[in-house]
Amino acid sequence: MKSPRRTTLCFMIMVIHSSQATLNLNLESVVHPLILREHGLAEEDPLRQKRAVATNSAAAEEYTVDIEIGFENASFLEPTKAYLNSLSFPLQGNSAGQATHILSIAVTTVCRPSGNEIWCSCETGYKWPQEKCLHSITCQEHDSSLTGHRCSCLKGLPSKGPFCQLQGDVTLRMSVRLDVGFQEELRNSSSALYRSYKTDLETAFRKGYSILPGFKLVTVTEFRPGSVVVDYEIKTMTPSLELMHRANEQVVKNLNHTYKVDDNSFHVVNNNETKLSVVPKTILEGDTVTVVCENEILSSNVSWYDVKTGSKIQNSSRFSINTSVLNNMTSVSHLIIYNVTRGDAGEYICKLTLDIFEYWAKIKIDVKPIQILASEKTKVMCDNNPVFLNCCSESNANWSAIEWKQEGKISIQGNTETDMGSSCSRYTLKADGTQCPSGSAGTTVTYTCEFISTHGARGSRNIEVTFTSVGDNPSHKGGVHEFLRHVMEMSTVQSTTGNSLETSKAQEQQANLTITPDPISVSEGQNFSIKCSSDVSNYDEVYWNTSAGIKIYQRFYTARRYPDKAESVLTVKTATREWNGTYRCIFRYKSSYSVVTKDVTVHPLPLETNIVVDPLEATVSCKGSHRFQCCIEEDEDYRVTFQMDSITFPAAKEVNGKQVCYTYNFKASSVPWCSQKVDVFCRFTNTANNSVQSPSMKVHLVPEENIACQDPIIGAGEPEKVVQKLCQFSDIPSSPAGPTGGILTYKCVGSQWKVKRNDCIFAPINSLLQLAKALIKSPSQDQKLPKYLKNLSISTGKVQNEVKSSPGSLGAIISILDLLSTVPNQVNSDMMKHVLSTVNIILSKPILNTWKVFQQQRTNQSSQLLDSVERFSRAFQSEGNAISSVLHPHVQMKSMVVKSGHPNIYEQSFVFSDSDLRGSVVIDTCQLEHLQPGLSVVTMAFPTIKTILAQDALGKNFADSLVMTTTVRHNITTPFRISMTFGNSNLLNRKLQCVFWNFDLANRTGGWDSSGCYVTKHYENSVSCSCDHLTSFSILMSPDSPDPGSLLKILLDIISYIGLCFSILSLAACLVVEAVVWKSVTKNRTSYMRHICIVNIAASLLVADIWFIVATAIHDYYYPLNETACVAATFFIHFFYLSVFFWMLTLGLMLLYRLVFILHDTSKSIQKTIAFSLGYGCPLVISVITVAATQPQEVYMRKNACWLNWEDTKALLAFVIPALIIVVVNVTTTVVVITKILRPSIGDKPSKQEKNSLFQISKSIGVLTPLLGLTWGFGLATVFQGNNAVFHIVFTLLNAFQGLFILLFGCLWDQKVQEALLNKFSLSRWSSQHSKSTSLGSSTPVFSMSSPISRRFNNLFGKTGTYNVSTPETTSSSFENTSSAYSLLN
């Protein structure tokens, strides 16, 4: 049945539209809402367009379109919603050369009939905009979906849109109390208890709060005493009160009962819903200040708090609080502060409470004193000449009036001239003899200028004027002359300041100011200076500010005192548009101010560093063409030309959003030369006829046949050509946050361009880098710095994962810190927290791999970072006398303020549990007494920076401890003794050296230096140092392995490479020999399995040796050249060396099996399955577990080799333990075999067995021992500290020649192999009778047991004569088994 009223569905479409032609989009005439009837369309209504952009670019444009569909039949609603939700995106379409892709469709608003009304509500994740709630009728009966909100439903669809808008994420700061005792370990984020609590609680929180709309993550941030109070944060959409209670109940159910959660202690703080504003923006003492707190939550339970005192504000004579609810939709609370004082300055909190929810926001109020600049005293001659009294306010506040008053025995009125723009007023006096009657000489009248602000503040300044009658002054002519001289001086000052008003203090010769008279008109990028001179040298302070009262940062001006005058010079080396305006030079003496002003005009002109060019370099064929462009981030009226050599070309202008590009399509045929390198640049000229030249673009014109690579973006190139290209002009996708920065380096390989190096900078970081470069040129850079440091910390945290793979972004962050560290004279706690938050991120372990790129390039970014942090720490000043501390996982800072009198000893300690590093710093009281009271002593500790700083000057030693830097905001000229202790579990038997980081070494790239430092004590796990200066300190230690470059290391390298060559050749020869004689030596099952083992032992060792060479090639002792390749090499070396051992274990176990279980017989396939499972399966399991357990923490490999880590995780035990177990098993096997030989079974011939015993024992020792781990026995000894060089030499010899041992003792030593080789390669092709003989006859081959060489070799093992262990022709089964088992010893 049809409904008499329509049902409306509103949804939003994201569209991409592209065209090669000009796109003029008028969606109102193209797209119309649909009204679905039962059988079709009914009518069309105009579309409410949310956003459309017209452009003439061929690039794709993105649009967001709001569409409304009306249904005559309400039953169509749900099927339509289901259909829209089932669509797969993007939806593509083409029409008349234009392509339109629908990216997404989201239902936002649904209107349904309700009685005689239409109720419109928002879908999940959307909400009505605030302005619609305030101006529309709400459904009061409708339940609110949000906490305290009454605007989830409106009566009727708003006539002019917009519809419901996407609801953004909010961060809820929550807390809950656990009724358990608080332990101090919960303060340490590195402790096991902290991690256990955090893991358990976050798991329970995640399960409970997953029911919240748009839930993303939950993080435990802190544990506080009070039983145990858990602070945590949830990122989600704004939840309803009921839903939050349900989620809290789920948390309690999911959490272990041992935590004893207090169900009633859940508390939610939401900062996203509250808006604070203050009137006026510039607050002066005496103003009436109104702070407005607005919240969309329907509640009048609002409280105000003073952060400084921690107290709740109540209504009083000075404070008034008024809270109301507007339109039943918005809670508005006003805090009014009457007659505000500087003591009222600080932070105020507005807090709205609703059940467990608490909505609050904080605002800071700065109260400025009213400072009126004027001369205190002046003298006036009553001769009818004008005299000017000047008053100026240092603050450019919103003054409503400036009034002049007078008080004295005589009344002399003047004329007032006021300039509200410059906050100055001039009072002109003209006194004649009638106004100054005889006898009034020396009469003083007080004139008062009073400034009155719009909000009630008043400030005044008194000027004492002494009137002198001409007739009363016997030397009036001289007085008039002096007065005229003064008036002329004042006129000179006034003429140099144009229409500006200035205050002079020198009418009694105190301070007459003069300023550079010439007009100052410059363009951006140029320099200028203003010289301000005073005719007296006595002053307390000199400073400059703008007409708005903003102080100029003191690095831009100097002050100098002479015997009879003083001067200050404001010098700007690079002018920007921020310098355009009026500047005041102010000399202060006690409470008197002398002021003179100067106007500066700065014409727009792009700075050379802000002009981006494309290409940086290009190769163009002599018959080809190329497009050059210069781009800036502003659209000004510039005249732009391109210049190549002496030829000038006009530029075409293209506007793309905020970026304006000037382009020229160069054709090589337009120039008379070819095969030449030329520079191309563009020149910008402004309206003042000043110009700037862009960075040059290198162009190489070459014959067309020389071109090998061609790409529409990169351009052309010759073979092996290397070119650089700005990332924003490459094929890297653009970002809404701004252009991508940095450079991509390409190389022409074959016929394609390959990326050689990627130094691109992510757009958010690149934007901050550009802002940092602009900030250091700003006149008010110190005032902008705190906010910038906060933004840097936030942005770095957001792109932390991206920085892991972006050396360019990491380098940009370091450059930003370096630039900003030159700005501040003083750093407060908040600023230092933001700095260290950024440093903590870029020194985290995941990003250390990115630092290795800088190490490979031998750049000084690590030294640059350390220098920047030291500059910040020297500028740090703690508030009050408290000890300040900032604790992060990868940087910690602690500081103390030096007190006057008898300062306390300075002692700070640092612990980094994750790195097993600790340290402490001590400065004695006697050292602190020489410091100025109030200064801060600051120490910072870094656990990870040691890995990115260079080694010592000789490259022999490395830092493996904390790096601690201690600074003082004071230049220390005398020796300053500081004591430090460095704790490390890896110090025993190490050669240690106390060092500091000297930034001047290695061509100012920095290096470790031991000057002034020495070791005082050396314990097993710590070392104490003493130094006579302050900077960054650490300890250097010699590595366990031989020093690179030492004679021992060179000798070991030579032995290794020669031995490995022999080993690889020997193993290859072994495999070849086995392949040749395979059929001859594997005629019975025991021999077959023995040779299977020998072949796999040889193959595994061969592959392991090859990977060993690969690992050496990709590591230069200090760091891997390729991290991934080094991990792979370590894994395969580990796997194949283990395989060698496990195949030797298989060989031993098979020997034991054939010898002990003589009558037991197992099929060949089963034996092979067991052998391969044991030989390769076990090593694979061990290797995979090892890499999976250690590589995520990046402690799989050693720092100085592609091999298993020992220092951090003892991952080497994953090789050593299986190897030792196998050695023990095989030694046991050998003992059993020898015992069986010495005690033969009944039926054997004792005399013959006795004769052969010595041979069997000797051969067991001579053959099995090298295969059973003698090599790695010495190898294990080399990993322990303080080992002897002999272990390194013996291990290297045995390891390098293992392959040769296997060839000799595992292959050629076997008599059957010898016979097979002789049969195979005999020149006479032995007769069949000879092949059947069991004796070698008279031939005596070189490998036979009876040959002289063989006898001599075998006598070493106690064997004489000729001996055959077995004859495999015709034997009984049992005899075959026994003899075959013995043959394993051959």
Short mmCIF file of C-alpha atoms in Angstrom, two decimals, residues 958-1297:
data_model
loop_
_atom_site.label_atom_id
_atom_site.label_comp_id
_atom_site.label_asym_id
_atom_site.label_seq_id
_atom_site.Cartn_x
_atom_site.Cartn_y
_atom_site.Cartn_z
CA PHE A 958 83.21 1.30 18.70
CA ALA A 959 80.76 2.73 21.23
CA ASP A 960 78.59 0.12 22.92
CA SER A 961 77.12 2.03 25.84
CA LEU A 962 74.87 4.96 26.56
CA VAL A 963 75.74 8.28 25.01
CA MET A 964 75.15 10.93 27.67
CA THR A 965 75.34 14.65 27.00
CA THR A 966 75.49 17.23 29.80
CA THR A 967 75.18 20.95 29.12
CA VAL A 968 74.91 24.24 31.02
CA ARG A 969 73.45 27.51 29.77
CA HIS A 970 76.73 29.26 30.42
CA ASN A 971 80.12 29.52 28.75
CA ILE A 972 82.52 27.71 31.07
CA THR A 973 86.08 28.98 30.76
CA THR A 974 87.70 27.14 33.67
CA PRO A 975 88.06 23.32 33.86
CA PHE A 976 84.77 21.79 34.91
CA ARG A 977 85.01 18.30 36.36
CA ILE A 978 82.21 15.84 35.65
CA SER A 979 82.04 12.16 36.66
CA MET A 980 80.05 9.52 34.81
CA THR A 981 79.36 5.81 35.12
CA PHE A 982 78.41 3.66 32.15
CA GLY A 983 76.74 0.32 32.85
CA ASN A 984 76.81 -2.55 30.37
CA SER A 985 76.76 -6.33 30.79
CA ASN A 986 79.31 -6.71 28.01
CA LEU A 987 82.40 -4.98 29.46
CA LEU A 988 84.44 -7.82 30.92
CA ASN A 989 87.97 -8.16 29.48
CA ARG A 990 87.35 -5.31 27.05
CA LYS A 991 89.80 -2.53 26.36
CA LEU A 992 87.84 0.59 27.35
CA GLN A 993 88.35 4.27 26.70
CA CYS A 994 86.39 7.31 27.93
CA VAL A 995 85.61 9.64 25.06
CA PHE A 996 83.50 12.65 24.07
CA TRP A 997 82.04 13.58 20.71
CA ASN A 998 84.20 16.25 19.11
CA PHE A 999 82.18 18.05 16.43
CA ASP A 1000 85.32 19.58 14.89
CA LEU A 1001 87.00 16.30 13.93
CA ALA A 1002 86.93 14.65 10.48
CA ASN A 1003 86.51 17.89 8.56
CA ARG A 1004 83.80 19.01 11.01
CA THR A 1005 81.71 15.86 10.55
CA GLY A 1006 82.55 14.80 14.11
CA GLY A 1007 84.31 11.93 15.81
CA TRP A 1008 85.20 10.41 19.18
CA ASP A 1009 88.00 12.14 21.11
CA SER A 1010 89.55 11.15 24.44
CA SER A 1011 91.11 14.53 25.30
CA GLY A 1012 90.43 15.50 28.90
CA CYS A 1013 88.73 12.17 29.76
CA TYR A 1014 90.07 9.11 31.51
CA VAL A 1015 88.86 5.90 33.16
CA THR A 1016 88.75 6.08 36.97
CA LYS A 1017 87.27 2.66 37.79
CA HIS A 1018 86.53 -0.47 35.80
CA TYR A 1019 84.16 -3.09 37.18
CA GLU A 1020 82.72 -6.24 35.66
CA ASN A 1021 79.55 -4.52 34.43
CA SER A 1022 80.38 -0.81 34.61
CA VAL A 1023 83.11 1.72 34.05
CA SER A 1024 83.54 5.16 35.62
CA CYS A 1025 84.93 8.13 33.73
CA SER A 1026 86.02 11.63 34.64
CA CYS A 1027 86.21 14.55 32.18
CA ASP A 1028 87.12 18.22 32.51
CA HIS A 1029 84.51 19.64 30.13
CA LEU A 1030 80.85 19.23 29.13
CA THR A 1031 79.44 17.68 25.95
CA SER A 1032 78.35 14.19 24.78
CA PHE A 1033 80.24 11.30 26.37
CA SER A 1034 80.46 7.55 25.92
CA ILE A 1035 83.01 4.74 26.15
CA LEU A 1036 84.79 2.99 23.31
CA MET A 1037 85.62 -0.68 23.45
CA SER A 1038 87.66 -3.01 21.28
CA PRO A 1039 85.65 -5.72 19.52
CA ASP A 1040 86.13 -9.42 20.34
CA SER A 1041 87.16 -10.18 16.79
CA PRO A 1042 90.49 -8.89 15.48
CA ASP A 1043 90.64 -5.24 14.55
CA PRO A 1044 90.02 -4.54 10.87
CA GLY A 1045 93.31 -3.59 9.25
CA SER A 1046 95.39 -5.44 11.87
CA LEU A 1047 98.02 -7.97 10.80
CA LEU A 1048 96.06 -10.81 12.44
CA LYS A 1049 92.87 -9.86 10.62
CA ILE A 1050 94.70 -9.68 7.28
CA LEU A 1051 96.33 -13.07 7.96
CA LEU A 1052 92.99 -14.65 8.85
CA ASP A 1053 91.39 -13.19 5.71
CA ILE A 1054 94.14 -14.64 3.53
CA ILE A 1055 93.85 -18.06 5.17
CA SER A 1056 90.04 -17.94 4.86
CA TYR A 1057 89.95 -17.01 1.18
CA ILE A 1058 92.68 -19.48 0.13
CA GLY A 1059 91.21 -22.23 2.30
CA LEU A 1060 87.67 -21.59 1.05
CA CYS A 1061 88.87 -21.84 -2.54
CA PHE A 1062 90.51 -25.20 -1.78
CA SER A 1063 87.45 -26.25 0.18
CA ILE A 1064 84.97 -25.39 -2.61
CA LEU A 1065 87.15 -27.08 -5.24
CA SER A 1066 87.61 -30.12 -3.00
CA LEU A 1067 83.89 -30.43 -2.31
CA ALA A 1068 83.11 -30.07 -6.00
CA ALA A 1069 85.72 -32.74 -6.74
CA CYS A 1070 84.18 -34.97 -4.05
CA LEU A 1071 80.76 -34.68 -5.67
CA VAL A 1072 82.26 -35.41 -9.10
CA VAL A 1073 84.11 -38.47 -7.76
CA GLU A 1074 80.95 -39.75 -6.08
CA ALA A 1075 79.01 -39.33 -9.30
CA VAL A 1076 81.69 -41.23 -11.25
CA VAL A 1077 82.00 -44.19 -8.86
CA TRP A 1078 78.41 -44.24 -7.60
CA LYS A 1079 77.36 -47.54 -9.19
CA SER A 1080 80.56 -49.26 -8.19
CA VAL A 1081 80.46 -48.33 -4.51
CA THR A 1082 76.74 -48.56 -3.71
CA LYS A 1083 76.09 -52.24 -4.40
CA ASN A 1084 74.81 -52.96 -0.90
CA ARG A 1085 72.42 -51.03 1.27
CA THR A 1086 74.98 -49.97 3.89
CA SER A 1087 77.41 -48.60 1.32
CA TYR A 1088 74.55 -46.85 -0.44
CA MET A 1089 73.43 -45.02 2.69
CA ARG A 1090 77.01 -44.18 3.65
CA HIS A 1091 77.61 -42.46 0.31
CA ILE A 1092 74.23 -40.73 0.49
CA CYS A 1093 75.45 -39.14 3.72
CA ILE A 1094 78.86 -38.23 2.29
CA VAL A 1095 77.28 -36.59 -0.80
CA ASN A 1096 74.86 -34.50 1.29
CA ILE A 1097 77.61 -33.53 3.74
CA ALA A 1098 79.72 -32.32 0.83
CA ALA A 1099 76.80 -30.57 -0.90
CA SER A 1100 75.67 -28.81 2.30
CA LEU A 1101 79.17 -27.64 3.13
CA LEU A 1102 79.69 -26.47 -0.47
CA VAL A 1103 76.53 -24.34 -0.40
CA ALA A 1104 77.40 -23.03 3.10
CA ASP A 1105 80.87 -21.97 1.89
CA ILE A 1106 79.37 -20.16 -1.09
CA TRP A 1107 76.98 -18.26 1.18
CA PHE A 1108 79.93 -17.51 3.45
CA ILE A 1109 81.63 -15.75 0.55
CA VAL A 1110 78.40 -13.91 -0.28
CA ALA A 1111 78.10 -12.76 3.34
CA THR A 1112 81.66 -11.44 3.26
CA ALA A 1113 80.98 -9.53 0.04
CA ILE A 1114 77.88 -7.76 1.36
CA HIS A 1115 79.37 -6.71 4.69
CA ASP A 1116 82.31 -4.38 5.22
CA TYR A 1117 82.79 -5.27 8.91
CA TYR A 1118 80.99 -2.19 10.25
CA TYR A 1119 77.57 -2.57 8.65
CA PRO A 1120 75.82 -4.63 5.94
CA LEU A 1121 75.73 -3.12 2.47
CA ASN A 1122 72.34 -4.77 1.99
CA GLU A 1123 70.27 -5.60 5.06
CA THR A 1124 67.96 -8.12 3.36
CA ALA A 1125 70.83 -9.93 1.66
CA CYS A 1126 72.69 -10.13 4.98
CA VAL A 1127 69.65 -11.69 6.69
CA ALA A 1128 69.33 -14.21 3.85
CA ALA A 1129 73.05 -15.06 4.00
CA THR A 1130 72.90 -15.57 7.76
CA PHE A 1131 69.86 -17.83 7.44
CA PHE A 1132 71.36 -20.05 4.73
CA ILE A 1133 74.78 -20.29 6.40
CA HIS A 1134 73.03 -21.32 9.63
CA PHE A 1135 70.82 -23.82 7.80
CA PHE A 1136 73.52 -25.52 5.71
CA TYR A 1137 76.14 -25.68 8.49
CA LEU A 1138 73.49 -27.30 10.66
CA SER A 1139 72.74 -29.67 7.77
CA VAL A 1140 76.42 -30.72 7.72
CA PHE A 1141 76.19 -31.63 11.40
CA PHE A 1142 72.84 -33.40 11.12
CA TRP A 1143 74.07 -35.47 8.15
CA MET A 1144 77.12 -36.42 10.23
CA LEU A 1145 74.66 -37.39 12.97
CA THR A 1146 72.79 -39.48 10.41
CA LEU A 1147 76.06 -41.14 9.41
CA GLY A 1148 76.91 -41.94 13.03
CA LEU A 1149 73.46 -43.25 13.89
CA MET A 1150 73.44 -45.45 10.80
CA LEU A 1151 76.85 -46.87 11.75
CA LEU A 1152 75.52 -47.62 15.21
CA TYR A 1153 72.38 -49.18 13.77
CA ARG A 1154 74.26 -51.46 11.31
CA LEU A 1155 76.72 -52.50 13.95
CA VAL A 1156 74.39 -53.12 16.88
CA PHE A 1157 71.25 -54.34 15.11
CA ILE A 1158 73.02 -56.77 12.78
CA LEU A 1159 70.06 -59.01 12.15
CA HIS A 1160 67.53 -56.21 11.76
CA ASP A 1161 66.88 -55.08 8.21
CA THR A 1162 65.09 -51.88 7.04
CA SER A 1163 64.17 -51.00 3.48
CA LYS A 1164 66.26 -48.49 1.56
CA SER A 1165 63.32 -46.05 1.07
CA ILE A 1166 62.61 -45.89 4.81
CA GLN A 1167 66.27 -45.29 5.58
CA LYS A 1168 66.42 -42.48 2.99
CA THR A 1169 63.25 -40.85 4.35
CA ILE A 1170 64.62 -40.88 7.89
CA ALA A 1171 68.02 -39.63 6.71
CA PHE A 1172 66.65 -36.68 4.72
CA SER A 1173 64.18 -35.74 7.45
CA LEU A 1174 66.99 -35.71 9.97
CA GLY A 1175 69.57 -34.13 7.65
CA TYR A 1176 67.44 -31.25 6.31
CA GLY A 1177 64.17 -31.19 8.26
CA CYS A 1178 65.66 -30.57 11.71
CA PRO A 1179 68.04 -27.80 10.52
CA LEU A 1180 65.16 -26.10 8.68
CA VAL A 1181 62.95 -26.07 11.79
CA ILE A 1182 65.75 -24.68 13.98
CA SER A 1183 66.75 -22.02 11.42
CA VAL A 1184 63.19 -20.81 10.82
CA ILE A 1185 62.39 -20.58 14.55
CA THR A 1186 65.61 -18.64 15.15
CA VAL A 1187 64.98 -16.03 12.46
CA ALA A 1188 61.29 -15.70 13.36
CA ALA A 1189 62.06 -15.13 17.04
CA THR A 1190 64.86 -12.58 16.62
CA GLN A 1191 64.56 -10.74 13.30
CA PRO A 1192 61.37 -8.76 14.18
CA GLN A 1193 63.41 -7.14 17.00
CA GLU A 1194 66.37 -6.81 14.58
CA VAL A 1195 68.68 -8.81 16.82
CA TYR A 1196 69.10 -11.79 14.48
CA MET A 1197 72.54 -10.84 13.15
CA ARG A 1198 75.72 -9.46 14.59
CA LYS A 1199 76.54 -5.81 14.14
CA ASN A 1200 79.89 -6.54 12.48
CA ALA A 1201 79.13 -9.68 10.47
CA CYS A 1202 76.40 -11.56 8.64
CA TRP A 1203 76.25 -14.29 11.28
CA LEU A 1204 74.09 -15.18 14.26
CA ASN A 1205 73.94 -12.62 17.06
CA TRP A 1206 75.70 -13.36 20.31
CA GLU A 1207 75.74 -10.14 22.34
CA ASP A 1208 72.02 -9.29 22.38
CA THR A 1209 70.06 -12.53 22.07
CA LYS A 1210 72.59 -15.39 22.09
CA ALA A 1211 71.01 -16.54 18.82
CA LEU A 1212 74.30 -18.31 18.10
CA LEU A 1213 73.20 -20.95 20.62
CA ALA A 1214 70.70 -22.12 17.99
CA PHE A 1215 73.76 -23.44 16.14
CA VAL A 1216 76.13 -24.24 19.02
CA ILE A 1217 73.74 -26.36 21.10
CA PRO A 1218 72.66 -28.72 18.26
CA ALA A 1219 76.29 -28.98 17.13
CA LEU A 1220 77.55 -29.87 20.62
CA ILE A 1221 74.78 -32.43 21.09
CA ILE A 1222 75.68 -34.05 17.78
CA VAL A 1223 79.39 -34.11 18.72
CA VAL A 1224 78.52 -35.85 21.99
CA VAL A 1225 76.25 -38.37 20.22
CA ASN A 1226 78.83 -39.17 17.56
CA VAL A 1227 81.67 -39.47 20.09
CA THR A 1228 79.45 -41.90 21.95
CA THR A 1229 78.84 -43.72 18.68
CA THR A 1230 82.59 -43.93 18.07
CA VAL A 1231 83.15 -45.43 21.53
CA VAL A 1232 80.45 -48.04 20.89
CA VAL A 1233 81.96 -48.90 17.49
CA ILE A 1234 85.47 -49.24 18.90
CA THR A 1235 84.14 -51.34 21.81
CA LYS A 1236 82.39 -53.63 19.34
CA ILE A 1237 85.57 -53.99 17.33
CA LEU A 1238 87.71 -54.77 20.39
CA ARG A 1239 85.17 -57.32 21.62
CA PRO A 1240 84.15 -59.27 18.53
CA SER A 1241 81.18 -61.60 18.53
CA ILE A 1242 81.50 -65.33 18.89
CA GLY A 1243 82.67 -66.89 15.66
CA ASP A 1244 85.06 -64.10 14.63
CA LYS A 1245 88.79 -64.86 14.44
CA PRO A 1246 90.40 -63.23 17.46
CA SER A 1247 93.87 -63.08 16.04
CA LYS A 1248 92.75 -61.28 12.93
CA GLN A 1249 90.49 -58.89 14.86
CA GLU A 1250 93.26 -58.09 17.28
CA LYS A 1251 95.55 -57.35 14.38
CA ASN A 1252 93.10 -54.86 12.92
CA SER A 1253 92.03 -53.09 16.16
CA LEU A 1254 94.72 -50.41 16.14
CA PHE A 1255 93.89 -49.52 12.57
CA GLN A 1256 90.18 -49.23 13.32
CA ILE A 1257 90.73 -46.99 16.39
CA SER A 1258 93.28 -44.79 14.61
CA LYS A 1259 91.11 -44.37 11.59
CA SER A 1260 88.06 -43.55 13.72
CA ILE A 1261 89.95 -40.74 15.41
CA GLY A 1262 91.57 -39.53 12.18
CA VAL A 1263 88.35 -39.47 10.15
CA LEU A 1264 85.38 -38.92 12.47
CA THR A 1265 86.81 -36.22 14.74
CA PRO A 1266 87.15 -33.45 12.07
CA LEU A 1267 83.66 -34.35 10.90
CA LEU A 1268 82.24 -34.35 14.42
CA GLY A 1269 82.92 -30.74 15.31
CA LEU A 1270 86.56 -30.14 16.15
CA THR A 1271 86.36 -27.13 13.84
CA TRP A 1272 83.39 -25.58 15.60
CA GLY A 1273 84.81 -26.44 18.99
CA PHE A 1274 87.48 -23.86 18.29
CA GLY A 1275 84.86 -21.65 16.66
CA LEU A 1276 82.83 -21.58 19.85
CA ALA A 1277 85.88 -20.42 21.80
CA THR A 1278 86.19 -17.33 19.59
CA VAL A 1279 82.85 -15.83 20.68
CA PHE A 1280 83.89 -15.45 24.30
CA GLN A 1281 85.53 -12.26 25.44
CA GLY A 1282 89.25 -12.13 26.01
CA ASN A 1283 89.99 -15.17 23.85
CA ASN A 1284 93.46 -15.88 22.51
CA ALA A 1285 94.38 -15.19 18.88
CA VAL A 1286 95.36 -18.88 18.56
CA PHE A 1287 91.66 -19.83 18.67
CA HIS A 1288 90.95 -17.51 15.74
CA ILE A 1289 93.84 -18.96 13.71
CA VAL A 1290 93.04 -22.63 14.43
CA PHE A 1291 89.31 -22.09 13.77
CA THR A 1292 90.01 -20.29 10.50
CA LEU A 1293 92.38 -23.06 9.33
CA LEU A 1294 90.03 -25.91 10.19
CA ASN A 1295 86.94 -24.12 8.87
CA ALA A 1296 88.61 -23.14 5.60
CA PHE A 1297 89.90 -26.66 4.87
#
